[in-house]
PDB file of C-alpha atoms and ligand atoms in Angstrom:
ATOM      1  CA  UNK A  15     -65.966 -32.762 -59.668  1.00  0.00           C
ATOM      2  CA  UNK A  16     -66.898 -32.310 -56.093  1.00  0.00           C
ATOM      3  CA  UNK A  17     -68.892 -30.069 -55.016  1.00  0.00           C
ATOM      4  CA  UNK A  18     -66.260 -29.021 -52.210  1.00  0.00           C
ATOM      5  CA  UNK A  19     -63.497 -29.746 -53.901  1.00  0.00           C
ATOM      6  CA  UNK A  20     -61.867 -26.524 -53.860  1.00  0.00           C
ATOM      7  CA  UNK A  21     -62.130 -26.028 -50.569  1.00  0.00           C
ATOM      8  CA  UNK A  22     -59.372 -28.217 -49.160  1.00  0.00           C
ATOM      9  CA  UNK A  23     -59.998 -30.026 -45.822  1.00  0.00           C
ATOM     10  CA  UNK A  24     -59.188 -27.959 -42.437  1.00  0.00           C
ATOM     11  CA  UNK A  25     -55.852 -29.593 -41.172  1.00  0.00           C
ATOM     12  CA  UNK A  26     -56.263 -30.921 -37.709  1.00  0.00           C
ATOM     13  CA  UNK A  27     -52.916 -29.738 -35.714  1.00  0.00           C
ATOM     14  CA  UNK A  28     -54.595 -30.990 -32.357  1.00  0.00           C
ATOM     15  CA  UNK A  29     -51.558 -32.417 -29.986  1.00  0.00           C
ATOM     16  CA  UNK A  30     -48.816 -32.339 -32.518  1.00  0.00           C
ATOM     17  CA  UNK A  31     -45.769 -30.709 -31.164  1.00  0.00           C
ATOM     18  CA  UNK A  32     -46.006 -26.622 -31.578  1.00  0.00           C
ATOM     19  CA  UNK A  33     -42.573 -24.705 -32.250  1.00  0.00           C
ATOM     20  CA  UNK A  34     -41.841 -21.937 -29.271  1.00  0.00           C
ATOM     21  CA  UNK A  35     -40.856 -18.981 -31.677  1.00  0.00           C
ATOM     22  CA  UNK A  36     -41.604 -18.900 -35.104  1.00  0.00           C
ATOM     23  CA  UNK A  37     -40.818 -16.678 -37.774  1.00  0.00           C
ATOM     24  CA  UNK A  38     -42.253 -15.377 -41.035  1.00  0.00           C
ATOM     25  CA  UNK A  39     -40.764 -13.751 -43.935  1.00  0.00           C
ATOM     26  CA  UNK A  40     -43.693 -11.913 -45.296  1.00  0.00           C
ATOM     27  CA  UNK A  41     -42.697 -12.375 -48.982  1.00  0.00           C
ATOM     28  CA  UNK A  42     -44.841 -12.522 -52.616  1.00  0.00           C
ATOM     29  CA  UNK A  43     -47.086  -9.237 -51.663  1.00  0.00           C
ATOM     30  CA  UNK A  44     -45.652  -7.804 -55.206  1.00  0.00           C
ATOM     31  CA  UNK A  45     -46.413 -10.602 -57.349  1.00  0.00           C
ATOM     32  CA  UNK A  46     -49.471 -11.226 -56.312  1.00  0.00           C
ATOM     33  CA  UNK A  47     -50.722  -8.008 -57.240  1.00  0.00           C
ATOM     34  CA  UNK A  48     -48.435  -7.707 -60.259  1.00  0.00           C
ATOM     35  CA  UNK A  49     -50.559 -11.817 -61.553  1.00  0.00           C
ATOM     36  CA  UNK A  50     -53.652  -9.599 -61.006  1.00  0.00           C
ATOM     37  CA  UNK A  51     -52.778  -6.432 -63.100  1.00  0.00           C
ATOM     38  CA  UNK A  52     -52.542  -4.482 -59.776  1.00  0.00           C
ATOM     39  CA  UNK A  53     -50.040  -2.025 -58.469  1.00  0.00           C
ATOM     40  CA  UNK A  54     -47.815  -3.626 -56.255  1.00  0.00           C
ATOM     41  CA  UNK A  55     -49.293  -1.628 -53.092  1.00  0.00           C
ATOM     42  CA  UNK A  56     -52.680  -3.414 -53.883  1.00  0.00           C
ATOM     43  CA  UNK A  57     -50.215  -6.921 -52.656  1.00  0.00           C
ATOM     44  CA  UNK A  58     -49.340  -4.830 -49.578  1.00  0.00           C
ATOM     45  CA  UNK A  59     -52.922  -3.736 -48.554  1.00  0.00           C
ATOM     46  CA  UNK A  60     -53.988  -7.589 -48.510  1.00  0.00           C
ATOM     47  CA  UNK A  61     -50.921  -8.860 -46.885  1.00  0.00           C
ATOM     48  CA  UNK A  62     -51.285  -6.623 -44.294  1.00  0.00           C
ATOM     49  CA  UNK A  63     -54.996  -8.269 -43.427  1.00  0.00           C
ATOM     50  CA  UNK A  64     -53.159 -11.590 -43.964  1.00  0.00           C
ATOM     51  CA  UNK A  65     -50.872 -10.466 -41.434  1.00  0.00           C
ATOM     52  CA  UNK A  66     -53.323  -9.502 -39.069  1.00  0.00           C
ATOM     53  CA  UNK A  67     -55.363 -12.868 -39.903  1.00  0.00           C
ATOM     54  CA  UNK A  68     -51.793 -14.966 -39.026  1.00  0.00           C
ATOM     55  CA  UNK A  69     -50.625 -13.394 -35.671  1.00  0.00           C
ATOM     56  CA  UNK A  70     -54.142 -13.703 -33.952  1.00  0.00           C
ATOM     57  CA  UNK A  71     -54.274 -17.519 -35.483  1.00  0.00           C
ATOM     58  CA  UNK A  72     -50.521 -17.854 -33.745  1.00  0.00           C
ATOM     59  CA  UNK A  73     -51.917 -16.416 -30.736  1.00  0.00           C
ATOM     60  CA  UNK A  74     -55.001 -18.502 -30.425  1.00  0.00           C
ATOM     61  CA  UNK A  75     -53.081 -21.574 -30.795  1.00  0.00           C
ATOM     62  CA  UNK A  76     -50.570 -20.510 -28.090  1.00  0.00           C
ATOM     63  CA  UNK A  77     -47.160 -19.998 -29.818  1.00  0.00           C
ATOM     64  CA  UNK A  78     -45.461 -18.361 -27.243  1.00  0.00           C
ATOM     65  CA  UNK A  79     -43.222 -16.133 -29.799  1.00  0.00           C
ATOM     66  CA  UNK A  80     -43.932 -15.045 -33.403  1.00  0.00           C
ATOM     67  CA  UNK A  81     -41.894 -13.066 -35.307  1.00  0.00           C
ATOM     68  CA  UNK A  82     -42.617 -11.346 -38.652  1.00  0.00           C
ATOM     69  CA  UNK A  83     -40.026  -9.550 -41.531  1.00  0.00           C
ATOM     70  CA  UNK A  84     -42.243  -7.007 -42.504  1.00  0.00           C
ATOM     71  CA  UNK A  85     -39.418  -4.557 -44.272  1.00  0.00           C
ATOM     72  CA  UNK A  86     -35.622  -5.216 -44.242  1.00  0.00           C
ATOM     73  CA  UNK A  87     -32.649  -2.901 -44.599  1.00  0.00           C
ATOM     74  CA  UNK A  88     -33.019  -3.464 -48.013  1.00  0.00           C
ATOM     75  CA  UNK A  89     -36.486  -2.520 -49.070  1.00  0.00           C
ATOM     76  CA  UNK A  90     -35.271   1.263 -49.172  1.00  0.00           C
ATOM     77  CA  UNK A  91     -34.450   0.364 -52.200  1.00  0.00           C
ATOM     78  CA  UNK A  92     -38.018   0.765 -54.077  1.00  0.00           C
ATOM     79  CA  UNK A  93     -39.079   3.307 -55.654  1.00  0.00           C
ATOM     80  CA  UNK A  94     -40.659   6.010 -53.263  1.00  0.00           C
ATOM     81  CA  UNK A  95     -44.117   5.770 -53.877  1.00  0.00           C
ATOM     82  CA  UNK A  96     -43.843   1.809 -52.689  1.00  0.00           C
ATOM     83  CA  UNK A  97     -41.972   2.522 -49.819  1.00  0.00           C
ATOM     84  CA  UNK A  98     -44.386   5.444 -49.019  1.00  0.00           C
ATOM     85  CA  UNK A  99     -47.139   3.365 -49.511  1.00  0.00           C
ATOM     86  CA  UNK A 100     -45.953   0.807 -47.188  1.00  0.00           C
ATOM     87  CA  UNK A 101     -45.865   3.532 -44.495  1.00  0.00           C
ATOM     88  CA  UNK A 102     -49.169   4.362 -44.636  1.00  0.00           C
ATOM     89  CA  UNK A 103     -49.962   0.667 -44.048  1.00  0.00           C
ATOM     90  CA  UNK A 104     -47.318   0.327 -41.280  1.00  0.00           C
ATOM     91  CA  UNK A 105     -49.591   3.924 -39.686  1.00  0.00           C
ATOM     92  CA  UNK A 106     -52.784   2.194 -39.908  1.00  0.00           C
ATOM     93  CA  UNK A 107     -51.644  -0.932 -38.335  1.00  0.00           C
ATOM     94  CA  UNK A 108     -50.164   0.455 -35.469  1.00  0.00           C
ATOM     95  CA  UNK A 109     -53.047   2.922 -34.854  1.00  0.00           C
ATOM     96  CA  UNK A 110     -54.872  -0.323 -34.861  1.00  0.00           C
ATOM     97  CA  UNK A 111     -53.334  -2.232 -32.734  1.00  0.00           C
ATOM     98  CA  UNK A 112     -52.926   0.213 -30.420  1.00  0.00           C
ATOM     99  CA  UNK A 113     -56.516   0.586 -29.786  1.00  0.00           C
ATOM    100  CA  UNK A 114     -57.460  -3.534 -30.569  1.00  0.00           C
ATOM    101  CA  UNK A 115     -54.485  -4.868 -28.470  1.00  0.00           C
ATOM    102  CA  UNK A 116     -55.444  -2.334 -25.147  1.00  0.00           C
ATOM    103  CA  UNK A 117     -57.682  -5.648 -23.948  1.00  0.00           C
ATOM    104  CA  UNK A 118     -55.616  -7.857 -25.984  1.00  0.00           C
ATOM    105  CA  UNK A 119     -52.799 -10.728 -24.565  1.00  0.00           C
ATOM    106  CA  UNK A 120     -50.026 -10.026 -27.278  1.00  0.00           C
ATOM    107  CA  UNK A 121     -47.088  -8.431 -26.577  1.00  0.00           C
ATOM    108  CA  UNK A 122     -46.126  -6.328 -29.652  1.00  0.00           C
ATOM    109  CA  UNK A 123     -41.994  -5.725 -30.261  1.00  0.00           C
ATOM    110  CA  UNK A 124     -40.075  -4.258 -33.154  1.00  0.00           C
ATOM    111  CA  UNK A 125     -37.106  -5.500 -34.046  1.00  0.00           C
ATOM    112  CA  UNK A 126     -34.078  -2.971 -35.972  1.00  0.00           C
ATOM    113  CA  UNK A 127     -33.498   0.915 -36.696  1.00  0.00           C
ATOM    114  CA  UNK A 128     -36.498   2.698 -35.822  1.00  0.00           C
ATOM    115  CA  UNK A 129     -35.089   5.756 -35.854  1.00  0.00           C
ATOM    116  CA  UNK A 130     -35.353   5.694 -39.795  1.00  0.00           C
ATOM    117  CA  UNK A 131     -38.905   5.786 -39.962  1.00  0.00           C
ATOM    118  CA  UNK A 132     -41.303   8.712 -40.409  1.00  0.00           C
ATOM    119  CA  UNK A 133     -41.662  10.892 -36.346  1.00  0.00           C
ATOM    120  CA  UNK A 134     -44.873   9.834 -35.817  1.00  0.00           C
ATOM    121  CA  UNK A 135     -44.578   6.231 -36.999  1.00  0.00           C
ATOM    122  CA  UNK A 136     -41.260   5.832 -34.758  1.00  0.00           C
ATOM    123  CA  UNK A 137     -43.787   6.927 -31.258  1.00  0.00           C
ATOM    124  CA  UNK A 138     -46.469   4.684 -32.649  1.00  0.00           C
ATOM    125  CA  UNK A 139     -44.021   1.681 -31.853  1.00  0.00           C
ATOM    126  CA  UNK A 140     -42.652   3.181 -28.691  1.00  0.00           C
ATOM    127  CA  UNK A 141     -46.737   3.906 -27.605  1.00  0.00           C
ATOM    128  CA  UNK A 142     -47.460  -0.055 -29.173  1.00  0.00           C
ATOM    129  CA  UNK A 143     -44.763  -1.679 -26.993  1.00  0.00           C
ATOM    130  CA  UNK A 144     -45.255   0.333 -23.913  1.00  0.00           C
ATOM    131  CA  UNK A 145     -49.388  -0.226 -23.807  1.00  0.00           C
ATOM    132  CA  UNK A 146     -48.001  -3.586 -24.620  1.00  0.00           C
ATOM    133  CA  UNK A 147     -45.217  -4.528 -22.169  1.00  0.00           C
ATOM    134  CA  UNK A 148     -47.557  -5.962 -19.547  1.00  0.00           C
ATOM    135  CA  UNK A 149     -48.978  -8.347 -21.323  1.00  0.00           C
ATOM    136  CA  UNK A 150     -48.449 -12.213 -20.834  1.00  0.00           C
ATOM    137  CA  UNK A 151     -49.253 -13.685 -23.800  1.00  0.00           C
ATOM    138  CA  UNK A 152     -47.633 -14.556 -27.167  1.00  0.00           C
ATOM    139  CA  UNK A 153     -44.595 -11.763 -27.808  1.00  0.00           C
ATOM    140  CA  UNK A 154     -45.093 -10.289 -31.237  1.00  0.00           C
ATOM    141  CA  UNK A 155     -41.904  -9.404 -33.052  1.00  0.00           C
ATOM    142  CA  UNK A 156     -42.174  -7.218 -35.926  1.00  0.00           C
ATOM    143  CA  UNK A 157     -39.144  -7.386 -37.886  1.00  0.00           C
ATOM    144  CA  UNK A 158     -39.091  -3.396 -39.759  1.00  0.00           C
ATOM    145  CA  UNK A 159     -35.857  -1.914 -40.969  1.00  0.00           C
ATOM    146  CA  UNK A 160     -34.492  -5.157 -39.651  1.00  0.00           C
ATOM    147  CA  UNK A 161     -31.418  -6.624 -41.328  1.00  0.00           C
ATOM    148  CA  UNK A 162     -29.204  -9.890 -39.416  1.00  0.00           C
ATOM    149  CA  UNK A 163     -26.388  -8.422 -40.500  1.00  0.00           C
ATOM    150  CA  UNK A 164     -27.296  -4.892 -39.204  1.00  0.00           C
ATOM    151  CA  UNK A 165     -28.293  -6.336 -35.826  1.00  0.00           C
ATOM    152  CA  UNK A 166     -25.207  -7.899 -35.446  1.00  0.00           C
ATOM    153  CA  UNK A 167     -23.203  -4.726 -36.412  1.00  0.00           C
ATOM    154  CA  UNK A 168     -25.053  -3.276 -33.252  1.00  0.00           C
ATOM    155  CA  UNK A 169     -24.562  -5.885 -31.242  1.00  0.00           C
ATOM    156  CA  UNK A 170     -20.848  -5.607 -31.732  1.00  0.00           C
ATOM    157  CA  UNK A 171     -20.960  -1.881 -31.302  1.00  0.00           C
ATOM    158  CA  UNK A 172     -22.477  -2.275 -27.976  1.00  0.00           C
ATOM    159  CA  UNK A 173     -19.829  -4.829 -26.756  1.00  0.00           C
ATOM    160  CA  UNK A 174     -17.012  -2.511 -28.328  1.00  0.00           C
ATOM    161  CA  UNK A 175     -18.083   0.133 -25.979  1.00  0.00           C
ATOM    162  CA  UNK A 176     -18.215  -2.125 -23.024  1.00  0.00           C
ATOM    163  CA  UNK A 177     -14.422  -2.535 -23.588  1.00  0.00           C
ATOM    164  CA  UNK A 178     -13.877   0.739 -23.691  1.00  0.00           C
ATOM    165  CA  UNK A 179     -15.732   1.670 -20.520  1.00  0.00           C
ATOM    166  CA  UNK A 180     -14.276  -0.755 -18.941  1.00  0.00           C
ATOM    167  CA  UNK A 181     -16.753  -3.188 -18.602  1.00  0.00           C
ATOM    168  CA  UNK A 182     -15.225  -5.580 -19.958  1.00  0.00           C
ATOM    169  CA  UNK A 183     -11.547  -5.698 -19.037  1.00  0.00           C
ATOM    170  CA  UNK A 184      -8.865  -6.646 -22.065  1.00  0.00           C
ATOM    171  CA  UNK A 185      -7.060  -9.801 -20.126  1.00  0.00           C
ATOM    172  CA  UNK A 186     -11.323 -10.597 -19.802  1.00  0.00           C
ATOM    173  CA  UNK A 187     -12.359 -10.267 -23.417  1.00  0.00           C
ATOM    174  CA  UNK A 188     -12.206 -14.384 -23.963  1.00  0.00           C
ATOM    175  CA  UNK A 189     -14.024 -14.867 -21.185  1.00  0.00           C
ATOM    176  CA  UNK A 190     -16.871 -12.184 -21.495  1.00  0.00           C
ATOM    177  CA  UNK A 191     -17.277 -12.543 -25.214  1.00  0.00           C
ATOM    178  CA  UNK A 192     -19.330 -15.451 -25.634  1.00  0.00           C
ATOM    179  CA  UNK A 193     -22.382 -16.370 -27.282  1.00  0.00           C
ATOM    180  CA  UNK A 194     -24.796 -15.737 -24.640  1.00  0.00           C
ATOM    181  CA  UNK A 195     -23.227 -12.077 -24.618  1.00  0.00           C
ATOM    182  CA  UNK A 196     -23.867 -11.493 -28.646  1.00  0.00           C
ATOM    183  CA  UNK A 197     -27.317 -13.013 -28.234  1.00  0.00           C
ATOM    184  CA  UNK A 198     -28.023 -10.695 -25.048  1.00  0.00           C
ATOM    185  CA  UNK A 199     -27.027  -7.856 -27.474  1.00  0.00           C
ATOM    186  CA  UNK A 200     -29.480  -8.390 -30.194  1.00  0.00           C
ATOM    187  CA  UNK A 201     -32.726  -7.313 -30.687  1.00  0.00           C
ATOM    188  CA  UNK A 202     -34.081 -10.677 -29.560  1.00  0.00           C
ATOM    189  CA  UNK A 203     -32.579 -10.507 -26.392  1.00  0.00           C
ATOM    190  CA  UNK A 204     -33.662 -13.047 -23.696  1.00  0.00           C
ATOM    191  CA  UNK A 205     -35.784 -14.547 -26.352  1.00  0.00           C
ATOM    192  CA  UNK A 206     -35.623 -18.115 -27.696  1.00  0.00           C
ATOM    193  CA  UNK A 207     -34.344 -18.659 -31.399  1.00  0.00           C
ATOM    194  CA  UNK A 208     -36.790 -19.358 -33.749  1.00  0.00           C
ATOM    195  CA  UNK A 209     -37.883 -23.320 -34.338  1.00  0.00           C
ATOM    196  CA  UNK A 210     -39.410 -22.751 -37.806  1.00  0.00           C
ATOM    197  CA  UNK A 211     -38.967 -20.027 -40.140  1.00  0.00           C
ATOM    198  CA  UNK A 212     -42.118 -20.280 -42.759  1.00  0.00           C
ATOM    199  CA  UNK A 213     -40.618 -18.128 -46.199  1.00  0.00           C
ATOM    200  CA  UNK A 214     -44.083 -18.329 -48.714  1.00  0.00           C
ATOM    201  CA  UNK A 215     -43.347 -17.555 -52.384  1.00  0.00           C
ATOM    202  CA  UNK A 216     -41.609 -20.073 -53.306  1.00  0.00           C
ATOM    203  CA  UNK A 217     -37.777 -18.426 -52.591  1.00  0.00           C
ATOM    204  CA  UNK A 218     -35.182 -20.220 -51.307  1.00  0.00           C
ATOM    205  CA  UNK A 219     -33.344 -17.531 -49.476  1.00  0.00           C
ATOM    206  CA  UNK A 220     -32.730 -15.723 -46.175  1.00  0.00           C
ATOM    207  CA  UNK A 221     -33.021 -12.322 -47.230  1.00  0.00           C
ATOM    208  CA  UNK A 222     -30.854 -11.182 -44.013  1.00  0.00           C
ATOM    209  CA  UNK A 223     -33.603 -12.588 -41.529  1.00  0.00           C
ATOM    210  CA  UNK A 224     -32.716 -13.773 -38.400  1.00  0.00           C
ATOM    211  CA  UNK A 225     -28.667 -14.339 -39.384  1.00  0.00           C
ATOM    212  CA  UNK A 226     -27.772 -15.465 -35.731  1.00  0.00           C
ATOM    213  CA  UNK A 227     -30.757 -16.601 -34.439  1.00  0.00           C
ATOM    214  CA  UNK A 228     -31.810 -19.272 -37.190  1.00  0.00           C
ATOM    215  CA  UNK A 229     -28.567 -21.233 -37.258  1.00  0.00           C
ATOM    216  CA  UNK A 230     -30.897 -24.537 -35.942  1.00  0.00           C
ATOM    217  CA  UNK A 231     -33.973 -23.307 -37.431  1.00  0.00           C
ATOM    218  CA  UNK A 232     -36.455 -25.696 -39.372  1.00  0.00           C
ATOM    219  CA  UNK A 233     -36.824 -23.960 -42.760  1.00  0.00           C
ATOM    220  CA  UNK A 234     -40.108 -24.452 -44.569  1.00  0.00           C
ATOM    221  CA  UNK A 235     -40.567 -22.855 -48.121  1.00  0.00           C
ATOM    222  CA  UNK A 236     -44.069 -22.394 -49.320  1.00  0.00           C
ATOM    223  CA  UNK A 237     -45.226 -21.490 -53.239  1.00  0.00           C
ATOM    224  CA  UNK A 238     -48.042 -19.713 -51.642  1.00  0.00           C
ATOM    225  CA  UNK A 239     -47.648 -15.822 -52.125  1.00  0.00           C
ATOM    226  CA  UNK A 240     -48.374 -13.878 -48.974  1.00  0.00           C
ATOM    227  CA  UNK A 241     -51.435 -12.104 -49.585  1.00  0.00           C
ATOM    228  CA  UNK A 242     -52.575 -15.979 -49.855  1.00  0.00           C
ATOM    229  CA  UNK A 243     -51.504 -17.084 -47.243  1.00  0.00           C
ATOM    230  CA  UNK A 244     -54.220 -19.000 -45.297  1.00  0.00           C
ATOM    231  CA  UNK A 245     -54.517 -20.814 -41.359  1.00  0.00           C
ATOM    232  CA  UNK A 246     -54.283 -23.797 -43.552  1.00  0.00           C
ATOM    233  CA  UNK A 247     -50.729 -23.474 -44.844  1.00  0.00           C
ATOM    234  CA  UNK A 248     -49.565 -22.491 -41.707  1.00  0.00           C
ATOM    235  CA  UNK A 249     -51.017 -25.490 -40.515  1.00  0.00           C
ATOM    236  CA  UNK A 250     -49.599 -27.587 -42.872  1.00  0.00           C
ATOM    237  CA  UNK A 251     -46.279 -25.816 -42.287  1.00  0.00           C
ATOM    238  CA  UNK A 252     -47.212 -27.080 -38.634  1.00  0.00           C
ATOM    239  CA  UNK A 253     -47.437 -30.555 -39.521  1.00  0.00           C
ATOM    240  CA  UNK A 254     -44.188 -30.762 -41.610  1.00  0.00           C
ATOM    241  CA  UNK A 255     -42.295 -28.899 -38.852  1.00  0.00           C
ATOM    242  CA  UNK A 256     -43.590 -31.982 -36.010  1.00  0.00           C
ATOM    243  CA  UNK A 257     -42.578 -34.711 -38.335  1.00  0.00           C
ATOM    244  CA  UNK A 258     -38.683 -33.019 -38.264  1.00  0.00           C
ATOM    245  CA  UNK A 259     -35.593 -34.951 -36.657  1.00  0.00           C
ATOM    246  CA  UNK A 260     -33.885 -31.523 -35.373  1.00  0.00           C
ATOM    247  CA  UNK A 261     -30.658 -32.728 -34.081  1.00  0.00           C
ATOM    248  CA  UNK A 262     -28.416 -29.986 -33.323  1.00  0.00           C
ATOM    249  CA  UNK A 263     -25.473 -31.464 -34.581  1.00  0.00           C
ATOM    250  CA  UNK A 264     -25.307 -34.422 -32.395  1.00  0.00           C
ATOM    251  CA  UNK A 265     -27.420 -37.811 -33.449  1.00  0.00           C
TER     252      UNK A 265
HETATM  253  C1  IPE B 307     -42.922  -8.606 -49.217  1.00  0.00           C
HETATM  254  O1  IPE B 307     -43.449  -8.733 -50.511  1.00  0.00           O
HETATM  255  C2  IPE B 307     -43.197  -7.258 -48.582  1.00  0.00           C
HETATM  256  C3  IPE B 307     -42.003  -6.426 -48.391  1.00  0.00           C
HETATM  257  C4  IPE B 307     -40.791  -6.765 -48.689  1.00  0.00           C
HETATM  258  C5  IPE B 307     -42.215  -5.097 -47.827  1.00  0.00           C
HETATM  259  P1  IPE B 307     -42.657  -8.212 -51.772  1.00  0.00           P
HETATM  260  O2  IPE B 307     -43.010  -6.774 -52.000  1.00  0.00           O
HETATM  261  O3  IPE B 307     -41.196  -8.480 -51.644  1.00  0.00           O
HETATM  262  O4  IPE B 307     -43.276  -9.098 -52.925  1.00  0.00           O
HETATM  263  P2  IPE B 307     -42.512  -9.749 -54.154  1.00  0.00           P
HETATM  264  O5  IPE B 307     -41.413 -10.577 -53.605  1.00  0.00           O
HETATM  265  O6  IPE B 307     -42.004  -8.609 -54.981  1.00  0.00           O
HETATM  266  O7  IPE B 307     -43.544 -10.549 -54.836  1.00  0.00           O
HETATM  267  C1  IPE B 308     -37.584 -10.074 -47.566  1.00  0.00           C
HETATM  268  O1  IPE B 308     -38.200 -10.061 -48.793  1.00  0.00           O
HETATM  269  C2  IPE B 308     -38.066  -8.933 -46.717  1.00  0.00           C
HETATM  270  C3  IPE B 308     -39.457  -8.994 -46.305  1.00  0.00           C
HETATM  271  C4  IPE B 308     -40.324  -9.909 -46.633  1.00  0.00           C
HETATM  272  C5  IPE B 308     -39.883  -7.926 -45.464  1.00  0.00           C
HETATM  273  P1  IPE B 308     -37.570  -9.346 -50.066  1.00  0.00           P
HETATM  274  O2  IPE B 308     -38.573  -9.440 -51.132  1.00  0.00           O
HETATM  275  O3  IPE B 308     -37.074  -8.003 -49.710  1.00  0.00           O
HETATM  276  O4  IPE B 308     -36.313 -10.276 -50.358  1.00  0.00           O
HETATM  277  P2  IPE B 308     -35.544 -10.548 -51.743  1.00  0.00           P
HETATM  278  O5  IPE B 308     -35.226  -9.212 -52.332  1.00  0.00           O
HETATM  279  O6  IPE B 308     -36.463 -11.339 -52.600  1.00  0.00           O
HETATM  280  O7  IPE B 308     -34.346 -11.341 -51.340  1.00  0.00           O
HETATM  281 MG1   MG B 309     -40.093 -10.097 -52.143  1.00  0.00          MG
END
């Protein structure tokens, strides 16, 4: 045996063909800690670092947008003391970044219902995308009390209302309703759709990220839990993603 041979070799992604946006289902924090004999906060603790780790690599390599499902809809679900738990993290991180990403190029945005979370958490964001706004650099979407199917339930609200102000007119609703106008309604708005969409821990699922956006993403499944995640895989992930015959339905 080697006497690197657990180290696998650095993956050289130097002019191979970057996605614009891509997008990360944060998934496996759980089971990683669960393999270890940990609570499953312990899983949430390191994928938070491995989140922090993965958006500066993103940024350093110049992907223009990068967005991240760090809790869905759904995840109210756990039992409080998780959920609670995962606040604390979300708290730290955006106290973080709000001093670290002052002098910083990222651009940080949240994507769903903020108005869920905990007061202070909720001006956290508003503070992290303000301090944030006039940066130029990679936009940071952080997916948190995001669902696809939720956005889109806004979305329609909003365009529901603009028929009944008035602006839009009902002998205009075929015209104005198009899918520029749902996509200019979302949380994403004026953003490109995602190119790749990396889901580690091995499942095969959307998990209600990204519904309208991903219809022509490149989908690449990793066994790799989360906490685990290295610049490597995403690398690799990289790799697989320029060797990809995207054809949007034509040939
Ligand atoms: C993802 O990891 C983090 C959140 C959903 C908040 P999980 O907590 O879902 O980890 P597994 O899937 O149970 O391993
Ligand atoms: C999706 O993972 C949500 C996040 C990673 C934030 P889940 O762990 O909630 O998804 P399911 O329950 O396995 O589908
Ligand atoms: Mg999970």
């Amino acid at each position: 045996m080697s006497l690197f041979s657990s180290k696998s070799p650095e993956i050289d992604i130097t002019d191979i063909q970057l996605p614009v946006h891509i997008g990360i289902i944060m998934d496996g924090n759980g089971r990683w800690a669960k393999k270890r004999g940990l609570p499953r906060t312990a899983g949430h603790k390191v994928g938070a670092e491995t989140f922090r780790k993965i958006s500066r690599y993103c940024s350093d390599i110049g992907i223009k947008y990068l967005t991240v499902y760090a809790f869905s809809t759904e995840n109210w679900r756990r039992p409080l003391e998780e959920v609670n738990t995962i606040m604390v993290y979300f708290r730290d991180y955006l106290n973080e970044a709000l001093r670290d990403f002052a002098d910083d190029t990222i651009r940080v945005k949240f994507l769903g219902d903020i108005s869920q979370f905990p007061k202070d958490i909720q001006e956290l964001m508003i503070e992290n995308e303000k301090m944030s706004a006039v940066h130029e650099g990679m936009v940071l979407n952080i997916a948190m009390n995001y669902g696809g199917r939720a956005e889109l339930v806004t979305a329609m609200r909003k365009i529901a209302k603009m028929a009944a102000n008035g602006e839009i007119k009902a002998d205009d609703i075929d015209n104005a309703v198009t899918e520029k106008l749902i996509s200019d309604n979302l949380y994403t708005a004026g953003q490109p759709d995602p190119d790749l969409i990396i889901r580690p821990s091995g499942e095969y699922r959307t998990s209600n990220f990204l519904l309208w956006q991903s219809a022509y993403a490149e989908y690449y499944i990793d066994d790799v839990l989360w906490p685990d995640y290295t610049k490597n895989d995403l690398n690799r992930a990289l790799i697989e993603y320029s060797k990809r015959n995207r054809r949007f339905g034509g040939v």
